[in-house]
Structures are given as structure tokens and as C-alpha cells.
XYZ file of C-alpha atoms in Angstrom:
168
model
C 95.712 102.186 109.867
C 96.579 99.417 108.115
C 94.655 96.834 110.610
C 91.409 98.817 109.755
C 91.630 98.617 105.850
C 90.237 95.226 105.460
C 87.535 95.452 107.840
C 86.601 99.055 106.218
C 86.565 97.205 102.786
C 84.062 94.653 104.137
C 81.760 97.239 105.838
C 81.560 99.256 102.794
C 80.854 96.158 100.479
C 78.033 95.253 102.904
C 76.612 98.722 102.793
C 76.514 98.504 99.017
C 75.205 95.275 98.791
C 72.424 96.506 101.230
C 71.678 99.590 99.395
C 71.302 97.759 96.195
C 69.364 94.895 97.807
C 71.792 92.014 97.394
C 72.073 89.075 99.660
C 75.549 89.085 100.831
C 75.270 85.733 102.394
C 73.911 84.056 99.444
C 76.627 85.653 97.325
C 79.342 84.424 99.495
C 77.904 80.960 99.812
C 77.777 80.845 95.879
C 81.372 81.971 95.730
C 82.571 79.610 98.228
C 80.680 76.619 96.263
C 82.371 77.636 93.105
C 85.906 78.080 94.706
C 85.239 74.263 96.082
C 84.393 73.136 92.217
C 87.390 74.963 91.036
C 89.594 73.161 93.644
C 88.076 69.819 92.797
C 89.120 70.536 89.235
C 92.689 71.574 89.665
C 93.698 69.480 92.686
C 94.991 66.309 90.517
C 97.081 68.973 88.410
C 98.617 70.494 91.444
C 99.205 67.143 93.372
C 101.261 65.876 89.998
C 103.394 69.033 90.160
C 104.182 68.397 94.031
C 104.803 64.808 93.085
C 106.929 65.684 90.394
C 109.102 68.245 92.399
C 109.750 65.633 95.049
C 110.906 62.888 92.691
C 113.156 65.428 90.693
C 114.808 66.169 93.819
C 115.080 62.726 95.587
C 116.162 60.952 92.473
C 119.193 63.388 92.371
C 118.220 64.705 88.769
C 118.206 68.270 90.110
C 121.692 67.903 91.405
C 122.759 66.614 88.101
C 121.194 68.894 85.959
C 122.503 71.699 88.242
C 126.255 70.584 87.537
C 125.447 70.250 83.847
C 124.045 73.592 83.519
C 126.743 75.611 85.284
C 128.825 76.380 82.227
C 126.405 77.197 79.873
C 124.865 79.565 82.209
C 128.252 80.984 83.073
C 128.554 81.450 79.344
C 125.416 83.308 79.146
C 126.631 85.608 81.870
C 124.494 83.823 84.763
C 126.689 82.875 87.841
C 126.892 79.188 88.080
C 125.719 79.348 91.590
C 122.299 80.260 90.250
C 121.940 77.035 88.340
C 119.616 75.273 90.854
C 117.608 78.320 91.512
C 116.852 78.567 87.506
C 116.017 75.028 87.438
C 113.744 75.025 90.107
C 111.964 78.525 89.888
C 109.578 77.335 87.243
C 108.290 74.627 89.356
C 108.498 75.587 92.959
C 108.008 78.886 94.500
C 108.873 77.619 98.291
C 111.877 75.572 97.310
C 113.388 78.514 95.426
C 112.664 80.669 98.431
C 115.034 78.107 100.460
C 117.620 78.262 97.618
C 117.649 81.938 97.684
C 118.057 82.128 101.491
C 120.952 79.633 101.113
C 122.293 81.824 98.445
C 122.239 84.827 100.566
C 123.871 82.826 103.596
C 126.734 81.722 101.379
C 127.496 84.688 99.352
C 126.042 87.684 101.469
C 122.935 89.587 100.635
C 124.773 92.526 98.840
C 126.883 90.145 96.570
C 126.409 89.983 93.033
C 125.033 86.320 93.167
C 122.483 87.502 95.688
C 121.228 90.410 93.759
C 121.041 88.463 90.674
C 119.010 85.791 92.709
C 116.611 88.478 94.023
C 115.933 90.207 90.762
C 115.275 86.627 89.420
C 113.011 85.597 92.109
C 110.999 88.808 91.615
C 110.751 88.865 87.972
C 109.841 85.224 87.324
C 107.024 82.904 88.416
C 106.360 79.248 89.131
C 105.543 78.629 85.356
C 104.243 74.781 86.003
C 102.009 75.814 88.872
C 100.342 78.679 87.049
C 99.802 76.672 83.813
C 98.142 74.000 85.643
C 96.059 76.065 87.630
C 94.732 78.462 84.909
C 94.709 75.895 82.134
C 93.176 73.178 84.253
C 90.066 75.669 85.078
C 89.729 76.721 81.353
C 89.904 73.293 80.086
C 92.745 74.048 77.535
C 94.718 70.999 77.081
C 97.331 72.189 74.472
C 99.921 74.087 76.658
C 103.234 73.305 75.142
C 103.598 76.470 73.286
C 102.576 78.655 76.218
C 104.994 76.514 78.686
C 107.901 77.060 76.138
C 107.304 80.736 75.527
C 107.408 81.242 79.460
C 110.483 79.208 79.945
C 112.329 80.965 77.258
C 111.188 84.458 78.671
C 112.369 83.272 82.146
C 115.656 82.707 80.769
C 115.963 85.653 78.825
C 114.799 87.566 81.886
C 117.272 85.793 83.815
C 120.069 86.778 81.568
C 118.907 90.686 81.649
C 118.663 90.510 85.313
C 122.158 89.365 85.561
C 123.352 91.613 83.100
C 121.869 94.588 84.893
C 122.948 93.742 88.302
C 126.493 93.301 87.051
C 126.440 97.263 86.068
C 124.077 98.777 88.849
């Protein structure tokens, strides 16, 4: 049944557009043109994030910061094994999925560490990517406050996730 939902939505939209005498093809072409203009606008920001991620990993800074954050995170109730995940989650979604898979393999999927990692992954977002996409399309350049608040919310959410996983 799920295979028929998307085609059914398209058919219903075409019927509604035909009833209202809307040219579906022109609307589609106009939307595609708008998408290309948006992509042209945000591409430099996305490229900068990907270059930063690769430089961050290859320079050894990710490993250094991971080791440096293990004790403070442990003090906050976050398992030290999650330091790398917490460090890269605001920057890279796919990179943190690889870290999550590694944690599942090392600790088992039902372990405390893996449960905390799964909740953190499900309740947090790639902050810098989202900020680049949304703020570049709206021409807002003052995003220090938004990014700082988002990072703080991610940290507090991670602490809450580990606290809840400990008792559930």
C-alpha cells in the first residue's frame, strides 16, 4: 500500500490543479528554477562546512578535542565514549552515523553507551549545516547567538538524554 501513496498524491494534485485551471508544468518548472537559485546561493556555505569537517578530522584536532573532553563530559554524566559523537554531531550527520555504528559494534546495541548515543542522535541536529542553509537563504549574517544557543541546547539535551537512559 505504501508504494501507492506517492503516486496517489501526485494524481490528486494534478486533478486539483486541473479543476482550478492551474498549469502544473509551469508551476513545476518555476519551482525547479527557484530551487536552482537557492542551491546557487547556499552552495558556498555548504562547501565551506564540508572542507572544515575534513580539515578538522585530518588535522588531528578531532582526536585531540575528543581526549580533552572525556573528563568534563564524564563529570556531566555523559559517557567518555560519546565525546567524539558530541563533538561532530553539530557539524556532520553522516560522520556521526558512522560513529554511532562504531559505538554499537564496540558496546553492543543495548548498552548504556549505545542507548545514550541513539537518543542523542535522534534528538539533536547538524547545527552548522542547518544554520548555513537557512541563514544563507534569508541573508541573515548575525548567527552567533543562534548557533551558541543551539550548541548549548544540544549539550543540555545530551546531559538529559544520558540521565534518562541511566534510569530507563
